[in-house]
Amino acid sequence: MAYDLKMRVWRGDASGGALGDYVVPVETGEVVLDAIHRLQATQAGDLAVRWNCKAGKCGSCSAEINGRPRLMCMTRLSDFAEDETVTVTPMRTFPVIRDLVTDVSYNYEKAKQVPAVSLQPPDADGKRRMMQSDVARGQEFRKCIECFLCQNVCHVIRDHEDNKKAYAGPRFFLRYAELDMHPLDTEDRRKVTQDVAGLGMCNITKCCTEVCPEGIKITDNAIIPMKERVVDRKYDPVVWLGEKIFRRGDRASRTEV
Amino acid sequence: MTGNALDADTADSSGPHGIESHDYDVIVMGAGGAGLRAAIAAHDAGARVAVVCKSLLGKAHTVMAEGGIAASLGNLWPQDNWQVHFRDTMRGGKMLNNWRMAQLHAQEAPERVLELEEWGALFDRTDEGLISQRDFGGHRYARLAHVGDRTGLEMIRTLQQRAVHLGIDVFMECTVTELFKDGDRIAGAFAYWRETGRFLVLNAPAVVLATGGIGKSYQITSNSWEYTGDGHALALRAGATLINMEFVQFHPTGMVWPPSVRGLLVTESVRGDGGILRNSDGKRFMFDYVPEYFKAETADTEQEADGWYEDKVNNRRPPELLPRDEVARAINSEIKAGRGSPHGGVFLDIASRRSPEFIKRRLPSMYHQFKELADVDITAEPMEIGPTCHYVMGGVEVDADTGASLVEGLYAAGEVAGGMHGSNRLGGNSLSDLLVFGRRAGLNAAYYAERTKVRAPRVSDETISAAAERALAPFSATGGENPYTVQKDLQDVMQRLVGIIRTADELTESLGDLERLKARAKNLSVEGNRQYNPGWHLSIDLANMLTVSECIAKAALERRESRGGHTRDDFPGPDPYWGQLNIVLSLTDDDTIESKRQPLPVMPEELQALFEEN
């Protein structure tokens, strides 16, 4: 069934902008991105929007739809009443470039600060052996499609521009946790996670987990365990001494970076 | 915006036109699997390298690859080795593959996969803790290294993280519009930043094309907006040649409903993990479509087919796992015969074959995709699927070992390169192709740049001004057409007349239509300004889409046989005469696409022997 969808779409650039009103013909089964594309093809050829896969796999089309951070390609129009106005605005945490496109370079800067994986040498046959149960933890975090919606809603940076300098955000806490839980990695990144990535500034309000389109349990499975690991490193003198003297446990094979 | 901040000092804006310019040894166009692997290789070889990509880093089309990376690691079936993989690949491509590429690919793929693991990829494991491998169409043994059904994401993220770690410069959201030459040699590229619309000049003696495919010229496609054949068209204009352009892969299983997701990929892993195809009568129809060529290795009873998943020694492969061209044609026939599903596809059923837990663990993205976008629970009901334009086998004619095109300094790797897959690509062979030939092209581009250092190519100011003028043309035109309308009409022509099943009449008609579209595309107008303006970007991409579409239609008309991804209703079978030939396309001085026939390279005897054993 086709109907006319009322849309409000933010148009503008770094110097300012406003919501524009549009009426877009849409069909059953369509998603917000379909409506945006039709708007672009027929009424606003220069409407700026990022997208690639249109299947929830690339994380390009993040925006705020009726105030909720979502992927436009995975937000079905059937979630809204036909007479409801759908409002689409750019992610708020990042500076606007134009229309729905924001400057997400903050995230790419933070990516550069993560010390890369550094594995033990392979077995004699040139292969590496890891159990599925051991890689599963890291695999959950590597489902991340870098849509940056978690970064967008993280209140540490959403309303505090100053914090961006010292805070990497949930997307990258996933990355630090993934490396710390890698069965064959040789580096101990707990200190950089705290000192460089600013893990301590997160106060686990779980906003990131709520918006993750991949359903990654960012707070429970990555951030909280990482916080515990950081605390272990800092405050448990017995563990610290034991590891120093006996070179025991997982940490024994890791070198602090 | 860039992934690795470009030092403001390295950008020189003091040229006569005030256009930002950068000097590198190697420019890589494209940041998918092939581009990133090429950049890493060029960096490792000591070159100053930059990656230029149309989207943000990590969003390239590789991210959508689902099934896995084909490599004969032999982790589950020790009988597997590069010879078996080579043989499967050549037979899947109906022997039209460049044998040397197929050989290098099969030999080097395992090493490339292990390298990804070294760089942090976390593949699914076997019980022994080794990299797990999955069954796929046309592969004799379970061979695809995978991570659930999101292998492409794992691959691109791993390569991206490696490239960032190495400090490779990435020009994100930056589109190349022209390649520069100094005499017969490559001299660099002209590009614009999508963000600002400003131009830039990239000076480099070597350019690696890793731009992917052409699928956006079709209406129903699994490809993203980026797939406009940029590399194919730029190579042609620079004087390189294209081969095998008539071979376009229609993946058998794309979503068909709702219309919004029509064409979206449904991974072959569904069949690799036990899924089967049924028509509206409930019949498992693939048994009726086993071609003579694959009879000896394909099961002829359901019992044998089902037994194969566990016991590959005593059973033959299910017909659902024939190469993609065979399955796509079969589905097409069933739909045409009126035995399709309600929304014009057929049924792909894994729900009745595997437990919900198994399906959710092995195919999490598919479960999610159908649940979210089609309200279908694939653990409880069958999916509706149909063919979707997925991949182009054709591409730049390259030297197998180095990836060098016929133009000095121009290299190509991945989907934009031709030859590796012959007339049809096996699933899983794309990701491995990207790694093997991305690396080779990157290394050789770096070596070439080093060799040519003493005589660096130069680009004249006039050439640069002319490139800027051409790129801006759509802004000065008034009363021209909307580029989106022309694109839509192009997709309609290609879908209707140059699709899965082709005839001389329809192909001839398509060439007439394409001429008219080319004329219309010369007179486009865009609204707005240069800042992040998709209408303007499309108006530039359209020229490339039209060029590659014409190449496909011309080559398809020329090849009077049916083979792999090229099916002619008027020439239904394969013809040994054409089985010895590539169709090579080039651009003449007056901008006409010219085709000639060229004999395939001859396979050495020791490799030929591999095909005589069975």
CSV table of N, CA and C in Angstrom, one decimal, chain A residues 142-250:
chain,number,residue,atom,x,y,z
A,142,ARG,N,33.6,-7.7,17.8
A,142,ARG,CA,34.0,-7.4,16.4
A,142,ARG,C,32.8,-7.4,15.5
A,143,LYS,N,31.6,-7.6,16.0
A,143,LYS,CA,30.4,-7.5,15.2
A,143,LYS,C,30.1,-6.0,15.0
A,144,CYS,N,30.9,-5.1,15.7
A,144,CYS,CA,30.6,-3.7,15.6
A,144,CYS,C,30.8,-3.2,14.2
A,145,ILE,N,29.8,-2.5,13.7
A,145,ILE,CA,29.8,-2.0,12.3
A,145,ILE,C,30.2,-0.5,12.2
A,146,GLU,N,30.7,0.0,13.3
A,146,GLU,CA,31.2,1.4,13.4
A,146,GLU,C,30.1,2.4,12.9
A,147,CYS,N,28.9,2.3,13.3
A,147,CYS,CA,27.9,3.3,13.0
A,147,CYS,C,28.0,4.5,13.9
A,148,PHE,N,28.8,4.3,15.0
A,148,PHE,CA,29.1,5.4,15.9
A,148,PHE,C,27.8,5.9,16.7
A,149,LEU,N,26.7,5.1,16.7
A,149,LEU,CA,25.6,5.6,17.4
A,149,LEU,C,25.9,5.5,18.9
A,150,CYS,N,26.7,4.6,19.3
A,150,CYS,CA,27.0,4.5,20.8
A,150,CYS,C,27.8,5.7,21.2
A,151,GLN,N,28.7,6.2,20.3
A,151,GLN,CA,29.5,7.4,20.6
A,151,GLN,C,28.5,8.6,20.6
A,152,ASN,N,27.5,8.6,19.7
A,152,ASN,CA,26.6,9.7,19.6
A,152,ASN,C,25.8,9.9,20.9
A,153,VAL,N,25.4,8.7,21.5
A,153,VAL,CA,24.5,8.9,22.7
A,153,VAL,C,25.3,8.9,24.0
A,154,CYS,N,26.6,8.7,23.9
A,154,CYS,CA,27.4,8.7,25.2
A,154,CYS,C,27.4,10.1,25.7
A,155,HIS,N,26.8,10.3,26.9
A,155,HIS,CA,26.7,11.6,27.4
A,155,HIS,C,28.0,12.2,27.9
A,156,VAL,N,29.0,11.4,28.0
A,156,VAL,CA,30.3,11.9,28.4
A,156,VAL,C,30.8,12.9,27.3
A,157,ILE,N,30.5,12.6,26.1
A,157,ILE,CA,30.9,13.5,25.0
A,157,ILE,C,29.7,14.2,24.3
A,158,ARG,N,28.5,13.7,24.4
A,158,ARG,CA,27.4,14.3,23.7
A,158,ARG,C,27.2,15.7,24.1
A,159,ASP,N,27.3,16.0,25.4
A,159,ASP,CA,27.1,17.4,25.8
A,159,ASP,C,28.3,18.0,26.4
A,160,HIS,N,29.4,17.4,26.2
A,160,HIS,CA,30.7,17.9,26.8
A,160,HIS,C,31.8,17.8,25.7
A,161,GLU,N,31.8,18.7,24.9
A,161,GLU,CA,32.8,18.7,23.8
A,161,GLU,C,34.3,18.6,24.3
A,162,ASP,N,34.5,19.2,25.5
A,162,ASP,CA,35.9,19.2,26.1
A,162,ASP,C,36.3,17.8,26.4
A,163,ASN,N,35.4,16.9,26.7
A,163,ASN,CA,35.8,15.5,27.1
A,163,ASN,C,36.4,14.7,25.9
A,164,LYS,N,36.1,15.1,24.7
A,164,LYS,CA,36.5,14.3,23.6
A,164,LYS,C,38.0,14.1,23.5
A,165,LYS,N,38.7,15.0,24.0
A,165,LYS,CA,40.2,14.9,23.9
A,165,LYS,C,40.6,13.7,24.7
A,166,ALA,N,40.1,13.5,25.9
A,166,ALA,CA,40.6,12.5,26.8
A,166,ALA,C,39.8,11.2,26.8
A,167,TYR,N,38.8,11.1,25.9
A,167,TYR,CA,37.8,10.0,26.1
A,167,TYR,C,37.6,9.3,24.7
A,168,ALA,N,37.8,8.0,24.6
A,168,ALA,CA,37.7,7.3,23.3
A,168,ALA,C,36.3,6.9,23.1
A,169,GLY,N,35.5,6.6,24.1
A,169,GLY,CA,34.1,6.3,23.9
A,169,GLY,C,33.8,4.8,23.8
A,170,PRO,N,32.5,4.4,23.9
A,170,PRO,CA,32.2,3.0,23.9
A,170,PRO,C,32.7,2.1,22.8
A,171,ARG,N,32.6,2.7,21.5
A,171,ARG,CA,33.1,1.9,20.4
A,171,ARG,C,34.5,1.4,20.6
A,172,PHE,N,35.3,2.3,21.2
A,172,PHE,CA,36.7,1.9,21.4
A,172,PHE,C,37.0,1.1,22.7
A,173,PHE,N,36.1,1.3,23.6
A,173,PHE,CA,36.2,0.4,24.8
A,173,PHE,C,36.0,-1.1,24.3
A,174,LEU,N,35.1,-1.2,23.4
A,174,LEU,CA,34.9,-2.6,22.8
A,174,LEU,C,36.3,-3.1,22.2
A,175,ARG,N,37.0,-2.2,21.6
A,175,ARG,CA,38.2,-2.6,20.9
A,175,ARG,C,39.3,-3.0,21.9
A,176,TYR,N,39.4,-2.1,23.0
A,176,TYR,CA,40.4,-2.4,24.0
A,176,TYR,C,40.0,-3.7,24.7
A,177,ALA,N,38.8,-3.9,25.0
A,177,ALA,CA,38.3,-5.2,25.6
A,177,ALA,C,38.6,-6.4,24.7
A,178,GLU,N,38.3,-6.2,23.5
A,178,GLU,CA,38.5,-7.3,22.5
A,178,GLU,C,40.0,-7.8,22.5
A,179,LEU,N,40.9,-6.8,22.5
A,179,LEU,CA,42.3,-7.1,22.5
A,179,LEU,C,42.7,-7.7,23.9
A,180,ASP,N,42.2,-7.2,25.0
A,180,ASP,CA,42.5,-7.7,26.3
A,180,ASP,C,42.0,-9.1,26.5
A,181,MET,N,41.0,-9.5,25.7
A,181,MET,CA,40.4,-10.8,25.9
A,181,MET,C,40.9,-11.8,24.8
A,182,HIS,N,41.7,-11.3,23.9
A,182,HIS,CA,42.3,-12.1,22.8
A,182,HIS,C,43.2,-13.2,23.4
A,183,PRO,N,42.9,-14.5,23.1
A,183,PRO,CA,43.6,-15.6,23.8
A,183,PRO,C,45.1,-15.6,23.5
A,184,LEU,N,45.5,-15.0,22.4
A,184,LEU,CA,47.0,-15.1,22.1
A,184,LEU,C,47.7,-13.8,22.0
A,185,ASP,N,47.1,-12.7,22.5
A,185,ASP,CA,47.7,-11.4,22.4
A,185,ASP,C,48.8,-11.3,23.5
A,186,THR,N,49.8,-10.5,23.3
A,186,THR,CA,50.9,-10.4,24.3
A,186,THR,C,51.0,-9.1,25.0
A,187,GLU,N,50.1,-8.2,24.7
A,187,GLU,CA,50.2,-6.9,25.4
A,187,GLU,C,49.1,-6.6,26.4
A,188,ASP,N,49.5,-5.9,27.4
A,188,ASP,CA,48.6,-5.5,28.5
A,188,ASP,C,48.2,-4.1,28.3
A,189,ARG,N,47.0,-3.9,27.9
A,189,ARG,CA,46.5,-2.5,27.5
A,189,ARG,C,45.7,-1.8,28.6
A,190,ARG,N,45.7,-2.4,29.8
A,190,ARG,CA,44.9,-1.8,30.8
A,190,ARG,C,45.2,-0.4,31.2
A,191,LYS,N,46.5,-0.1,31.2
A,191,LYS,CA,47.0,1.2,31.6
A,191,LYS,C,46.5,2.2,30.5
A,192,VAL,N,46.7,1.9,29.2
A,192,VAL,CA,46.3,2.9,28.2
A,192,VAL,C,44.8,3.0,28.1
A,193,THR,N,44.1,1.9,28.4
A,193,THR,CA,42.6,2.0,28.4
A,193,THR,C,42.1,3.0,29.4
A,194,GLN,N,42.8,3.0,30.6
A,194,GLN,CA,42.5,4.0,31.6
A,194,GLN,C,43.0,5.4,31.3
A,195,ASP,N,44.3,5.4,31.0
A,195,ASP,CA,45.0,6.7,30.9
A,195,ASP,C,44.8,7.5,29.6
A,196,VAL,N,44.8,6.7,28.5
A,196,VAL,CA,44.7,7.3,27.2
A,196,VAL,C,43.2,7.3,26.7
A,197,ALA,N,42.5,6.2,26.9
A,197,ALA,CA,41.2,6.1,26.3
A,197,ALA,C,40.1,6.7,27.3
A,198,GLY,N,40.5,6.9,28.6
A,198,GLY,CA,39.6,7.5,29.5
A,198,GLY,C,38.5,6.6,30.0
A,199,LEU,N,38.7,5.3,30.2
A,199,LEU,CA,37.7,4.4,30.6
A,199,LEU,C,37.0,4.8,31.9
A,200,GLY,N,37.8,5.5,32.8
A,200,GLY,CA,37.3,5.9,34.1
A,200,GLY,C,36.1,6.9,34.0
A,201,MET,N,36.1,7.6,32.9
A,201,MET,CA,35.1,8.6,32.7
A,201,MET,C,33.7,8.1,32.5
A,202,CYS,N,33.7,6.8,32.0
A,202,CYS,CA,32.4,6.2,31.7
A,202,CYS,C,31.7,5.8,33.0
A,203,ASN,N,30.5,6.3,33.2
A,203,ASN,CA,29.8,5.8,34.4
A,203,ASN,C,28.6,4.9,34.1
A,204,ILE,N,28.8,4.0,33.2
A,204,ILE,CA,28.0,2.9,32.9
A,204,ILE,C,26.5,3.2,33.0
A,205,THR,N,26.0,4.1,32.2
A,205,THR,CA,24.6,4.4,32.1
A,205,THR,C,23.9,3.5,31.1
A,206,LYS,N,24.7,2.8,30.3
A,206,LYS,CA,24.2,1.8,29.3
A,206,LYS,C,23.5,2.4,28.1
A,207,CYS,N,23.6,3.7,27.9
A,207,CYS,CA,23.0,4.3,26.7
A,207,CYS,C,23.5,3.7,25.5
A,208,CYS,N,24.8,3.4,25.5
A,208,CYS,CA,25.5,2.8,24.3
A,208,CYS,C,24.8,1.5,23.9
A,209,THR,N,24.7,0.7,25.0
A,209,THR,CA,24.1,-0.7,24.7
A,209,THR,C,22.7,-0.6,24.1
A,210,GLU,N,22.0,0.3,24.7
A,210,GLU,CA,20.6,0.5,24.2
A,210,GLU,C,20.5,0.8,22.7
A,211,VAL,N,21.4,1.6,22.2
A,211,VAL,CA,21.2,2.0,20.8
A,211,VAL,C,22.0,1.1,19.8
A,212,CYS,N,22.8,0.1,20.3
A,212,CYS,CA,23.6,-0.7,19.4
A,212,CYS,C,22.8,-1.5,18.4
A,213,PRO,N,22.9,-1.2,17.1
A,213,PRO,CA,22.0,-2.0,16.2
A,213,PRO,C,22.5,-3.4,16.0
A,214,GLU,N,23.7,-3.8,16.5
A,214,GLU,CA,24.1,-5.1,16.5
A,214,GLU,C,23.8,-5.9,17.8
A,215,GLY,N,23.2,-5.2,18.7
A,215,GLY,CA,22.9,-5.8,20.0
A,215,GLY,C,24.1,-6.2,20.8
A,216,ILE,N,25.2,-5.6,20.6
A,216,ILE,CA,26.4,-5.9,21.4
A,216,ILE,C,26.2,-5.4,22.8
A,217,LYS,N,26.4,-6.2,23.8
A,217,LYS,CA,26.3,-5.8,25.2
A,217,LYS,C,27.5,-5.0,25.6
A,218,ILE,N,27.6,-3.8,25.2
A,218,ILE,CA,28.8,-3.0,25.3
A,218,ILE,C,29.2,-2.8,26.8
A,219,THR,N,28.2,-2.4,27.6
A,219,THR,CA,28.5,-2.1,29.0
A,219,THR,C,28.8,-3.4,29.8
A,220,ASP,N,27.9,-4.4,29.7
A,220,ASP,CA,28.0,-5.6,30.5
A,220,ASP,C,29.2,-6.4,30.1
A,221,ASN,N,29.4,-6.6,28.8
A,221,ASN,CA,30.4,-7.5,28.4
A,221,ASN,C,31.8,-6.9,28.1
A,222,ALA,N,31.8,-5.6,27.8
A,222,ALA,CA,33.1,-5.0,27.5
A,222,ALA,C,33.6,-4.0,28.6
A,223,ILE,N,32.7,-3.0,28.8
A,223,ILE,CA,33.2,-1.9,29.7
A,223,ILE,C,33.3,-2.3,31.1
A,224,ILE,N,32.3,-3.0,31.7
A,224,ILE,CA,32.4,-3.4,33.1
A,224,ILE,C,33.6,-4.4,33.3
A,225,PRO,N,33.7,-5.4,32.5
A,225,PRO,CA,34.9,-6.3,32.7
A,225,PRO,C,36.2,-5.5,32.6
A,226,MET,N,36.3,-4.6,31.7
A,226,MET,CA,37.5,-3.8,31.5
A,226,MET,C,37.8,-3.0,32.7
A,227,LYS,N,36.7,-2.4,33.3
A,227,LYS,CA,36.9,-1.6,34.5
A,227,LYS,C,37.4,-2.5,35.6
A,228,GLU,N,36.9,-3.7,35.7
A,228,GLU,CA,37.3,-4.6,36.7
A,228,GLU,C,38.8,-5.0,36.5
A,229,ARG,N,39.2,-5.2,35.3
A,229,ARG,CA,40.6,-5.6,35.0
A,229,ARG,C,41.5,-4.4,35.4
A,230,VAL,N,41.1,-3.2,35.1
A,230,VAL,CA,41.9,-2.0,35.4
A,230,VAL,C,42.1,-1.9,36.9
A,231,VAL,N,41.0,-2.1,37.6
A,231,VAL,CA,41.0,-2.0,39.0
A,231,VAL,C,42.0,-3.1,39.6
A,232,ASP,N,41.9,-4.3,39.1
A,232,ASP,CA,42.7,-5.4,39.5
A,232,ASP,C,44.2,-5.0,39.4
A,233,ARG,N,44.5,-4.4,38.3
A,233,ARG,CA,45.9,-4.0,38.0
A,233,ARG,C,46.4,-3.0,39.0
A,234,LYS,N,45.5,-2.1,39.3
A,234,LYS,CA,45.9,-0.9,40.2
A,234,LYS,C,45.9,-1.2,41.7
A,235,TYR,N,44.9,-2.0,42.1
A,235,TYR,CA,44.7,-1.9,43.6
A,235,TYR,C,44.9,-3.3,44.3
A,236,ASP,N,45.1,-4.3,43.6
A,236,ASP,CA,45.3,-5.6,44.3
A,236,ASP,C,46.8,-5.9,44.4
A,237,PRO,N,47.4,-5.5,45.5
A,237,PRO,CA,48.8,-5.7,45.7
A,237,PRO,C,49.2,-7.2,45.7
A,238,VAL,N,48.3,-8.1,46.1
A,238,VAL,CA,48.7,-9.5,46.2
A,238,VAL,C,48.8,-10.0,44.7
A,239,VAL,N,47.8,-9.7,43.9
A,239,VAL,CA,47.8,-10.1,42.5
A,239,VAL,C,49.0,-9.5,41.8
A,240,TRP,N,49.2,-8.3,42.1
A,240,TRP,CA,50.4,-7.6,41.5
A,240,TRP,C,51.7,-8.3,41.8
A,241,LEU,N,51.8,-8.6,43.1
A,241,LEU,CA,53.1,-9.2,43.6
A,241,LEU,C,53.2,-10.6,43.0
A,242,GLY,N,52.1,-11.3,43.0
A,242,GLY,CA,52.1,-12.7,42.5
A,242,GLY,C,52.5,-12.8,41.1
A,243,GLU,N,52.0,-11.9,40.3
A,243,GLU,CA,52.3,-11.9,38.9
A,243,GLU,C,53.8,-11.5,38.7
A,244,LYS,N,54.2,-10.5,39.5
A,244,LYS,CA,55.6,-10.1,39.4
A,244,LYS,C,56.6,-11.2,39.7
A,245,ILE,N,56.3,-11.9,40.8
A,245,ILE,CA,57.3,-12.9,41.3
A,245,ILE,C,57.1,-14.2,40.5
A,246,PHE,N,55.9,-14.7,40.4
A,246,PHE,CA,55.7,-16.0,39.8
A,246,PHE,C,55.4,-16.0,38.3
A,247,ARG,N,55.2,-14.8,37.7
A,247,ARG,CA,54.9,-14.7,36.3
A,247,ARG,C,53.7,-15.7,36.0
A,248,ARG,N,52.7,-15.6,36.8
A,248,ARG,CA,51.6,-16.5,36.7
A,248,ARG,C,50.4,-15.8,36.0
A,249,GLY,N,49.4,-16.7,35.6
A,249,GLY,CA,48.2,-16.2,35.1
A,249,GLY,C,48.3,-15.6,33.7
A,250,ASP,N,47.1,-15.2,33.1
A,250,ASP,CA,47.0,-14.7,31.8
A,250,ASP,C,48.0,-13.5,31.6
